[in-house]
Coordinates of C-alpha atoms in Angstrom, one line a residue:
M261 CA -29.5 -2.2 -7.9
S262 CA -26.3 -3.1 -6.1
L263 CA -23.1 -1.5 -6.6
A264 CA -21.6 -4.3 -8.5
V265 CA -24.5 -4.3 -11.0
T266 CA -24.5 -0.6 -11.7
G267 CA -20.7 -0.3 -11.8
N268 CA -21.1 2.9 -9.7
W269 CA -19.6 3.9 -6.4
A270 CA -22.8 4.9 -4.8
R271 CA -26.0 3.4 -3.5
P272 CA -24.7 0.0 -2.4
D273 CA -27.3 -2.8 -1.6
L274 CA -25.6 -4.3 1.3
P275 CA -27.6 -7.6 1.4
G276 CA -27.1 -8.1 -2.3
L277 CA -23.4 -7.3 -2.1
L278 CA -23.0 -10.0 0.7
R279 CA -24.9 -12.7 -1.2
R280 CA -23.0 -12.0 -4.6
H281 CA -19.6 -11.2 -3.3
W282 CA -19.1 -13.1 -0.1
P283 CA -15.5 -14.4 -1.1
L284 CA -14.5 -10.8 -0.9
L285 CA -15.3 -10.5 2.9
P286 CA -11.7 -11.8 3.9
L287 CA -10.3 -9.0 1.4
A288 CA -12.5 -6.3 3.0
A289 CA -11.6 -7.5 6.6
T290 CA -7.7 -7.6 5.6
V291 CA -8.1 -3.7 5.0
L292 CA -10.6 -2.8 7.6
F293 CA -9.2 -5.0 10.5
L294 CA -6.4 -2.4 10.7
L295 CA -8.8 -0.1 12.4
A296 CA -8.2 -2.4 15.5
P297 CA -5.8 -0.5 18.0
L298 CA -2.5 -2.1 19.0
P299 CA -2.3 -2.6 22.7
A300 CA -0.6 0.2 24.6
G301 CA 3.0 -0.2 25.1
D302 CA 3.3 -2.8 22.1
A303 CA 6.0 -1.1 20.3
T304 CA 6.6 -3.7 17.7
T305 CA 4.5 -6.3 15.7
S306 CA 7.5 -8.2 14.6
G307 CA 6.8 -12.1 14.5
K308 CA 3.1 -11.5 15.5
V309 CA 0.1 -12.3 13.7
G310 CA -2.4 -9.4 13.9
P311 CA -6.1 -9.3 12.9
A312 CA -5.3 -8.2 9.4
D313 CA -2.8 -10.8 8.7
A314 CA -5.2 -13.5 10.0
A315 CA -7.8 -12.1 7.5
S316 CA -5.2 -12.3 4.7
L317 CA -4.7 -16.1 5.5
M318 CA -8.5 -16.6 5.4
L319 CA -8.4 -14.6 2.0
V320 CA -5.9 -17.1 0.7
F321 CA -7.6 -20.1 2.1
V322 CA -11.1 -18.9 0.4
C323 CA -9.1 -18.4 -2.9
A324 CA -7.7 -21.9 -2.8
V325 CA -11.2 -23.4 -2.1
Q326 CA -12.8 -21.3 -5.0
A327 CA -9.8 -22.2 -7.1
L328 CA -10.5 -26.0 -6.6
R329 CA -14.2 -25.4 -7.5
G330 CA -13.1 -23.5 -10.7
R331 CA -14.8 -20.3 -9.6
V332 CA -11.8 -17.8 -9.9
R333 CA -10.4 -15.9 -12.9
A334 CA -8.1 -17.9 -15.1
L335 CA -4.7 -16.3 -15.5
T336 CA -2.6 -16.0 -18.6
P337 CA 0.8 -17.8 -18.5
L338 CA 2.4 -14.3 -18.4
G339 CA 0.3 -13.6 -15.3
V340 CA 1.5 -16.8 -13.7
L341 CA 5.1 -16.0 -14.5
V342 CA 4.8 -12.4 -12.9
L343 CA 3.0 -13.4 -9.8
G344 CA 4.9 -16.7 -9.1
M345 CA 8.5 -15.4 -9.9
P346 CA 9.1 -13.9 -6.6
A347 CA 8.7 -17.3 -4.9
V348 CA 11.9 -18.5 -6.8
G349 CA 14.0 -15.6 -5.6
L350 CA 12.7 -16.1 -2.0
A351 CA 13.4 -19.8 -2.0
V352 CA 17.0 -19.3 -3.2
A353 CA 17.7 -16.7 -0.6
T354 CA 16.2 -18.9 2.2
M355 CA 18.3 -22.0 1.2
T356 CA 21.5 -20.1 0.8
A357 CA 21.4 -18.1 3.9
G358 CA 23.9 -18.6 6.8
D359 CA 21.1 -20.1 8.9
P360 CA 18.1 -21.3 6.7
Y361 CA 16.0 -21.9 9.9
A362 CA 16.4 -18.3 11.0
A363 CA 15.5 -17.2 7.4
L364 CA 12.4 -19.2 7.5
P365 CA 10.1 -16.7 9.2
G366 CA 11.2 -14.1 6.5
F367 CA 10.3 -16.6 3.8
V368 CA 6.8 -17.1 5.1
R369 CA 6.3 -13.3 5.6
Y370 CA 7.7 -12.4 2.0
L371 CA 5.5 -15.3 0.5
Q372 CA 2.5 -13.9 2.2
V373 CA 2.9 -10.2 1.2
F374 CA 4.4 -10.5 -2.2
V375 CA 2.9 -14.0 -3.6
L376 CA -0.1 -15.4 -1.9
V377 CA -2.0 -12.2 -1.1
P378 CA -1.5 -10.5 -4.5
A379 CA -2.4 -13.8 -6.3
A380 CA -5.6 -14.3 -4.1
V381 CA -6.7 -10.7 -4.9
V382 CA -6.1 -11.2 -8.6
L383 CA -8.1 -14.4 -8.7
L384 CA -11.0 -13.5 -6.4
V385 CA -11.7 -10.0 -7.8
R386 CA -14.0 -10.8 -10.7
D387 CA -14.9 -7.4 -12.2
A388 CA -14.8 -3.7 -11.7
G389 CA -17.6 -3.7 -9.2
E390 CA -15.6 -5.8 -6.8
F391 CA -12.5 -3.8 -7.6
R392 CA -14.2 -0.7 -6.3
I393 CA -15.4 -2.5 -3.3
A394 CA -11.9 -3.3 -2.4
A395 CA -10.9 0.2 -3.3
G396 CA -13.5 1.8 -1.1
C397 CA -12.3 -0.1 2.0
F398 CA -9.0 1.9 1.6
V399 CA -11.0 5.1 1.9
V400 CA -12.8 4.0 4.9
L401 CA -9.9 3.0 6.7
A402 CA -8.0 6.3 5.7
L403 CA -11.0 8.4 7.0
V404 CA -11.2 6.7 10.3
Q405 CA -7.5 6.5 11.0
G406 CA -7.2 10.1 9.8
A407 CA -9.8 11.3 12.1
V408 CA -8.1 9.5 15.1
G409 CA -4.9 11.2 14.1
V410 CA -6.3 14.6 13.8
V411 CA -7.9 14.3 17.4
Q412 CA -4.4 13.1 18.7
Y413 CA -2.7 16.3 17.3
A414 CA -5.5 18.7 18.8
T415 CA -5.5 16.9 22.2
H416 CA -1.7 16.3 22.6
T417 CA -2.4 12.6 22.8
G418 CA -0.3 11.5 19.8
A419 CA 3.4 10.2 19.6
S420 CA 6.2 12.3 20.7
Y421 CA 7.5 14.7 18.1
Q422 CA 10.3 17.4 19.0
G423 CA 9.2 17.0 22.6
E424 CA 5.5 17.4 22.1
T425 CA 3.0 14.5 22.0
I426 CA 1.3 15.7 18.8
R427 CA 2.4 13.5 16.0
A428 CA -0.6 11.8 14.2
V429 CA -0.3 8.0 14.5
G430 CA -3.9 6.7 14.6
T431 CA -4.5 3.5 16.3
F432 CA -0.9 2.2 15.3
G433 CA 0.9 3.8 18.3
P434 CA 4.4 5.3 18.3
G435 CA 5.9 1.9 17.6
D436 CA 4.7 2.3 14.0
V437 CA 4.7 6.0 13.2
M438 CA 4.4 5.3 9.5
G439 CA 1.2 3.2 9.8
M440 CA -1.2 6.0 9.8
A441 CA 0.5 7.9 7.2
T442 CA 0.6 4.9 5.0
V443 CA -3.1 4.1 5.2
V444 CA -4.2 7.8 5.0
A445 CA -2.1 8.1 1.9
Y446 CA -3.6 5.2 0.4
G447 CA -7.2 6.5 0.9
L448 CA -6.1 10.0 -0.5
V449 CA -4.8 8.3 -3.7
V450 CA -7.9 6.3 -4.1
A451 CA -10.2 9.3 -3.5
T452 CA -8.2 11.5 -5.9
A453 CA -8.2 8.9 -8.5
V454 CA -12.1 8.6 -8.3
A455 CA -12.5 12.3 -8.3
L456 CA -10.7 12.6 -11.4
A457 CA -12.0 9.6 -13.2
P458 CA -14.2 10.1 -16.3
G459 CA -17.5 8.4 -16.6
L460 CA -18.6 8.2 -12.9
P461 CA -21.5 10.2 -11.7
R462 CA -20.8 13.8 -10.6
R463 CA -22.1 13.0 -7.2
V464 CA -19.7 10.3 -6.7
R465 CA -16.6 12.3 -8.0
R466 CA -17.6 15.2 -5.6
I467 CA -17.8 12.9 -2.7
A468 CA -14.4 11.4 -3.6
G469 CA -13.0 15.0 -4.0
G470 CA -14.2 15.9 -0.5
C471 CA -12.6 12.8 1.0
A472 CA -9.3 13.6 -0.7
L473 CA -9.3 17.0 0.7
A474 CA -10.2 15.8 4.3
L475 CA -7.5 13.3 4.2
V476 CA -4.7 16.2 3.4
L477 CA -4.8 17.2 7.1
P478 CA -4.0 14.0 8.8
L479 CA -1.3 13.3 6.2
V480 CA 0.3 16.6 7.1
L481 CA 0.0 15.9 10.7
S482 CA 1.7 12.6 10.3
F483 CA 5.1 14.6 9.8
S484 CA 6.0 11.8 7.4
R485 CA 8.5 13.0 4.8
G486 CA 8.4 9.6 2.8
A487 CA 4.6 9.6 2.7
W488 CA 4.4 13.2 1.5
I489 CA 6.9 12.4 -1.2
A490 CA 5.0 9.3 -2.5
T491 CA 1.7 10.8 -2.2
F492 CA 2.7 13.9 -4.2
G493 CA 4.2 11.7 -6.9
A494 CA 1.2 9.4 -7.2
A495 CA -1.2 12.2 -7.2
V496 CA 0.7 14.1 -10.0
L497 CA 0.8 10.8 -12.2
V498 CA -3.0 10.2 -11.6
M499 CA -3.8 13.7 -12.5
A500 CA -1.7 13.6 -15.6
L501 CA -3.3 10.4 -16.8
A502 CA -6.8 11.8 -16.1
G503 CA -6.1 14.8 -18.1
I504 CA -4.8 18.3 -17.8
R505 CA -8.0 20.1 -17.3
R506 CA -9.2 18.0 -14.4
A507 CA -5.6 17.8 -12.8
L508 CA -5.6 21.7 -12.7
K509 CA -8.9 21.8 -10.8
V510 CA -7.7 19.2 -8.2
L511 CA -4.2 20.9 -7.9
V512 CA -5.7 24.2 -7.3
A513 CA -8.1 22.8 -4.6
L514 CA -5.3 20.9 -2.7
S515 CA -3.1 23.9 -2.9
A516 CA -6.0 26.0 -1.3
V517 CA -6.5 23.5 1.4
G518 CA -2.7 23.5 2.2
F519 CA -2.7 27.1 2.3
V520 CA -5.5 27.6 4.6
L521 CA -4.4 24.8 6.9
V522 CA -0.8 25.6 7.1
G523 CA -0.7 29.3 6.2
G524 CA -4.1 30.4 7.3
L525 CA -4.8 28.4 10.5
G526 CA -1.0 27.7 11.4
V527 CA -1.6 24.1 11.7
G528 CA 1.8 22.8 12.6
S529 CA 3.4 25.4 10.2
E530 CA 6.7 25.7 11.7
M531 CA 7.1 21.9 12.1
V532 CA 5.8 21.2 8.7
A533 CA 8.2 23.8 7.2
E534 CA 11.1 22.2 9.1
R535 CA 10.2 18.8 8.0
L536 CA 10.0 19.9 4.4
T537 CA 13.3 21.7 4.5
S538 CA 15.1 18.5 6.0
I539 CA 14.2 16.7 2.9
T540 CA 16.7 18.4 1.0
Q541 CA 19.5 18.6 3.8
V542 CA 21.1 15.3 2.9
S543 CA 24.7 16.7 2.9
S544 CA 24.5 19.9 4.9
A545 CA 23.3 19.6 8.6
P546 CA 21.0 16.5 8.3
D547 CA 19.1 15.5 11.3
Q548 CA 20.0 12.2 13.0
S549 CA 17.1 10.2 11.3
V550 CA 18.7 11.1 7.9
T551 CA 22.1 10.1 9.0
D552 CA 21.0 6.9 10.2
R553 CA 19.2 6.1 6.9
Y554 CA 22.1 6.9 4.7
T555 CA 24.3 4.9 7.2
M556 CA 22.0 1.9 6.9
W557 CA 21.7 2.3 3.0
A558 CA 25.6 2.0 2.9
A559 CA 25.7 -1.0 5.2
A560 CA 23.0 -2.7 3.0
E561 CA 25.2 -2.0 -0.2
S562 CA 28.1 -3.6 1.6
M563 CA 26.3 -6.6 2.4
W564 CA 25.3 -7.1 -1.2
R565 CA 28.9 -6.6 -2.4
E566 CA 29.9 -9.4 -0.1
R567 CA 27.4 -11.8 -1.7
P568 CA 26.0 -10.1 -4.8
A569 CA 24.1 -13.0 -6.3
V570 CA 22.1 -14.4 -3.3
G571 CA 22.7 -11.9 -0.4
V572 CA 23.0 -12.5 3.2
G573 CA 19.7 -14.4 3.5
L574 CA 16.3 -13.5 4.6
K575 CA 16.3 -11.8 8.0
G576 CA 20.0 -11.5 7.7
F577 CA 20.1 -7.6 7.8
P578 CA 20.0 -7.1 11.7
A579 CA 22.6 -9.8 12.3
N580 CA 25.0 -8.4 9.5
R581 CA 24.4 -4.7 10.2
D582 CA 27.1 -3.7 12.9
G583 CA 29.7 -5.5 10.7
H584 CA 29.0 -3.3 7.8
A585 CA 27.6 0.0 9.3
S586 CA 29.7 3.0 10.2
L587 CA 30.2 4.6 13.7
G588 CA 27.6 7.3 12.6
L589 CA 24.8 5.1 13.2
S590 CA 22.8 5.6 16.4
S591 CA 21.8 2.8 18.5
G592 CA 18.0 3.3 17.7
S593 CA 15.1 5.6 17.8
D594 CA 13.2 7.1 20.7
T595 CA 9.3 6.3 20.8
E596 CA 6.8 7.3 23.3
G597 CA 3.3 8.9 23.6
A598 CA 0.0 7.7 22.5
G599 CA -0.4 5.5 25.6
Q600 CA 3.2 4.0 25.4
A601 CA 5.9 4.8 27.7
Y602 CA 9.5 5.8 26.4
I603 CA 11.1 2.8 24.4
R604 CA 14.2 2.9 22.4
Q605 CA 13.6 1.0 19.3
P606 CA 16.6 -0.7 17.5
L607 CA 17.1 0.1 13.8
L608 CA 16.9 -3.4 12.1
S609 CA 16.4 -2.5 8.5
P610 CA 17.7 0.0 5.9
H611 CA 14.4 1.7 5.4
N612 CA 14.8 1.2 1.7
M613 CA 12.9 -1.8 0.3
Y614 CA 15.2 -2.2 -2.8
L615 CA 18.3 -2.2 -0.7
L616 CA 16.8 -4.6 1.8
I617 CA 16.0 -7.1 -1.1
L618 CA 19.4 -6.5 -2.5
S619 CA 21.2 -7.1 0.6
E620 CA 19.2 -10.1 1.8
Q621 CA 18.2 -11.6 -1.5
G622 CA 21.0 -10.4 -4.0
L623 CA 20.7 -9.7 -7.6
I624 CA 18.4 -13.0 -8.0
G625 CA 16.0 -11.7 -5.5
L626 CA 15.8 -8.1 -6.8
V627 CA 15.3 -9.2 -10.4
A628 CA 12.4 -11.6 -9.2
L629 CA 10.7 -9.1 -7.2
A630 CA 11.4 -5.7 -8.7
G631 CA 11.3 -7.2 -12.2
G632 CA 7.8 -8.2 -11.8
W633 CA 6.8 -4.9 -10.2
A634 CA 8.4 -3.1 -13.2
A635 CA 6.4 -5.4 -15.7
L636 CA 3.1 -4.7 -13.8
L637 CA 3.7 -0.9 -13.9
V638 CA 4.5 -0.8 -17.6
A639 CA 1.4 -3.0 -18.5
G640 CA -0.8 -1.0 -16.2
L641 CA 0.4 2.3 -17.6
R642 CA -0.1 1.3 -21.1
R643 CA -3.6 0.0 -20.4
V644 CA -4.6 3.3 -18.8
A645 CA -3.0 5.1 -21.6
S646 CA -5.0 3.1 -24.2
G647 CA -8.3 4.5 -23.1
G648 CA -11.4 2.2 -22.8
G649 CA -13.8 1.6 -20.0
M650 CA -13.0 1.2 -16.2
R651 CA -10.8 4.3 -16.3
D652 CA -11.3 4.7 -12.5
C653 CA -10.1 1.3 -11.8
G654 CA -7.0 2.1 -13.8
L655 CA -6.3 5.2 -12.2
V656 CA -6.7 3.8 -8.7
A657 CA -4.5 0.8 -9.3
T658 CA -1.9 2.8 -10.9
G659 CA -1.9 5.5 -8.2
L660 CA -1.7 3.1 -5.5
F661 CA 1.1 1.0 -7.1
V662 CA 3.1 4.0 -8.0
W663 CA 2.8 5.3 -4.3
Q664 CA 4.1 1.9 -3.0
L665 CA 7.1 1.7 -5.5
T666 CA 8.0 5.4 -4.6
D667 CA 7.7 4.9 -0.9
F668 CA 9.8 1.8 -1.1
L669 CA 12.7 4.4 -1.7
Y670 CA 12.3 5.6 1.9
A671 CA 10.8 2.6 3.7
D672 CA 10.5 -1.1 3.9
I673 CA 7.9 -3.7 4.9
G674 CA 7.3 -3.9 8.6
G675 CA 4.2 -3.3 11.0
P676 CA 0.6 -4.3 10.8
S677 CA 0.0 -2.2 7.5
T678 CA 2.5 -4.3 5.6
V679 CA -0.2 -6.8 4.5
L680 CA -1.8 -4.0 2.6
T681 CA 1.3 -3.9 0.2
G682 CA 0.1 -7.3 -1.0
V683 CA -3.5 -6.2 -1.6
I684 CA -2.1 -3.2 -3.5
I685 CA 0.2 -5.4 -5.7
G686 CA -2.9 -7.7 -6.2
L687 CA -5.1 -4.8 -7.4
A688 CA -2.3 -3.5 -9.7
A689 CA -1.9 -7.1 -11.2
W690 CA -5.6 -7.3 -11.6
W691 CA -5.6 -4.3 -13.8
A692 CA -2.4 -5.0 -15.7
L693 CA -3.0 -8.7 -16.3
P694 CA -6.3 -9.5 -18.1
S695 CA -7.9 -12.9 -17.4
R696 CA -7.9 -15.6 -20.3
E697 CA -11.6 -15.3 -20.4
D698 CA -11.4 -11.5 -21.1
A699 CA -11.8 -10.4 -24.7
G700 CA -9.6 -7.4 -24.4
P701 CA -9.8 -5.3 -21.2
P702 CA -11.8 -7.1 -18.4
R703 CA -15.3 -6.1 -18.4
G704 CA -17.1 -4.7 -15.3
A705 CA -20.7 -4.8 -14.6
S706 CA -21.0 -1.4 -16.1
S707 CA -20.0 -2.3 -19.6
A708 CA -22.6 -2.6 -22.5
A709 CA -26.2 -2.6 -21.5
G710 CA -26.8 -6.1 -22.9
S711 CA -24.0 -7.7 -20.9
A712 CA -25.0 -5.9 -17.8
S713 CA -28.6 -7.2 -18.0
G714 CA -27.2 -10.7 -18.5
A715 CA -25.1 -10.2 -15.5
V716 CA -28.0 -9.1 -13.4
S717 CA -30.1 -12.2 -14.4
R718 CA -27.4 -14.6 -13.8
G719 CA -26.0 -12.7 -10.6
R720 CA -22.5 -12.6 -12.2
A721 CA -20.2 -10.7 -14.6
P722 CA -19.9 -11.7 -18.3
G723 CA -17.2 -14.3 -18.9
V724 CA -16.6 -15.3 -15.2
A725 CA -17.8 -18.4 -13.6
A726 CA -20.9 -18.0 -11.3
R727 CA -20.7 -18.2 -7.6
P728 CA -23.1 -20.0 -5.3

C-alpha cells in the first residue's frame, strides 16, 4: 500500500505515489530545490528567481489548471476571505507608494509568498496522506542541510563567526546565514510533532524522534538566536498539545542531547553560552547586531508614524531608512567564508516582519496580513484541542506556523528560504480551514476502514474529486 492509502509515514510506494499525487510534485520541488547550493560569492538573492521560486510558480500554475478542471478542494467563504485579504492590503500599499513602479516587485513577491503559494497548497493538498508527504519533504531538506552545516563546523569551512569560519550555513552561504537555521528548525519541529503524535506506528515515532535529536546539533551550530527562540517556543507548544507525559519524555531526551553536545563534548560551548547570554543583553552592553536591530525597529516605527494608514510603500524601507534611523546604526554586516570573499552587506530591512509590514503597508496592510494569521492560528489551535483524527497533521501545522510567527519577531522575508513561508502558511490554512466537502474535520486516507477501502478502489480520498 502507498503512504497515502495507509495514512502512515512509513513504507511509501513511490510509483503509486507519483501516479496518485503528481500535482504535488511542484510542492515537493519547492521545498527540496532549496538543496541546490548558491554560487560562490553570491551574497544576495534579492530580485533573483531561484530554483525553489520557479517551482513555486509551477505549483501555482498546476493549481490553476486543476482548478479549471474542478479537481481541487472547495474553500468556504471564510477560507476565501482569509487567504485573499492580504492581496487587498498589498494593492493599497503599492498604489499609494511614492513610486508605484518601484513598489511593483515587492507586490509580486508578497503576492507570491502570502497569497498565491498558500492558496495553491490549500487547494491541491487533498488529504492527510498528501499533507504528510509535504511535511516529510521539510525533514529531508533539514537533514541534508544540517549535515552540510555540521561538516562546515567540523572542517572550518563555514561562514565567519568571531574570526573563525565555523558557522553552519549549509548550502545557503554566508550571505544568508539564517537560511540553514530556518530549514533545520522547520524539520526539527515537524519531526518533534510526529514523534509526539498519538495514533502513529511506534516505529514511525521513533524514527521521527531520532531525526529531531539529530537536528539539534546543526541548529546549535547555526548560532542563530532567533531560530533558537522560535524553535523552543514551537516545540514547547507542540509538547503541551500532545500531552504532558509525552512532552516530558521528549524534553528529557532533548536536554540530554544538549548536555552531551555542549557540556560533555564541548561543541561550541563558549560561543553558544555567549550567544545565549547576548539574548538578554538588550540594554546593558549589547553587541552591534542587537544595536542595529533595535535602531532599525525604531526607524520602522518612525516611518509608520509618518504615514500610519498605508505606510511608505512596498520596498520603501531602504529608501527611507537613513531619514529615520539614528547615528547608532552601522553601515552593514560583515560576511565571508564558505567559499565567499569578504563582503559588506547593507542593512535594508528592520529584521522584524511585523514592523516591516507596518512601516511599508501601514495599519491596512498589518490588519490584512497579521489579522489573517491570527485567525488561522486560533482556528488551528481550536481544532487541535478538540481532538479527533489526524492529530499528527494538526501538531505539524500548528508547530510550523507558531515557529514562523515567532521568528517574525526577529526576522523578515528575504533569501531563498522565503518561499517556504508560503508553504507553511498554506499547510496551516489547510488544517485550520476545512473544505466545503468535508463533513467536520478533513478526512485523511487513514479514517474509517470503509472509507479507506473506497478511497483505494477509486484512487482518491473521500469527498474529493478524483484525479486522472
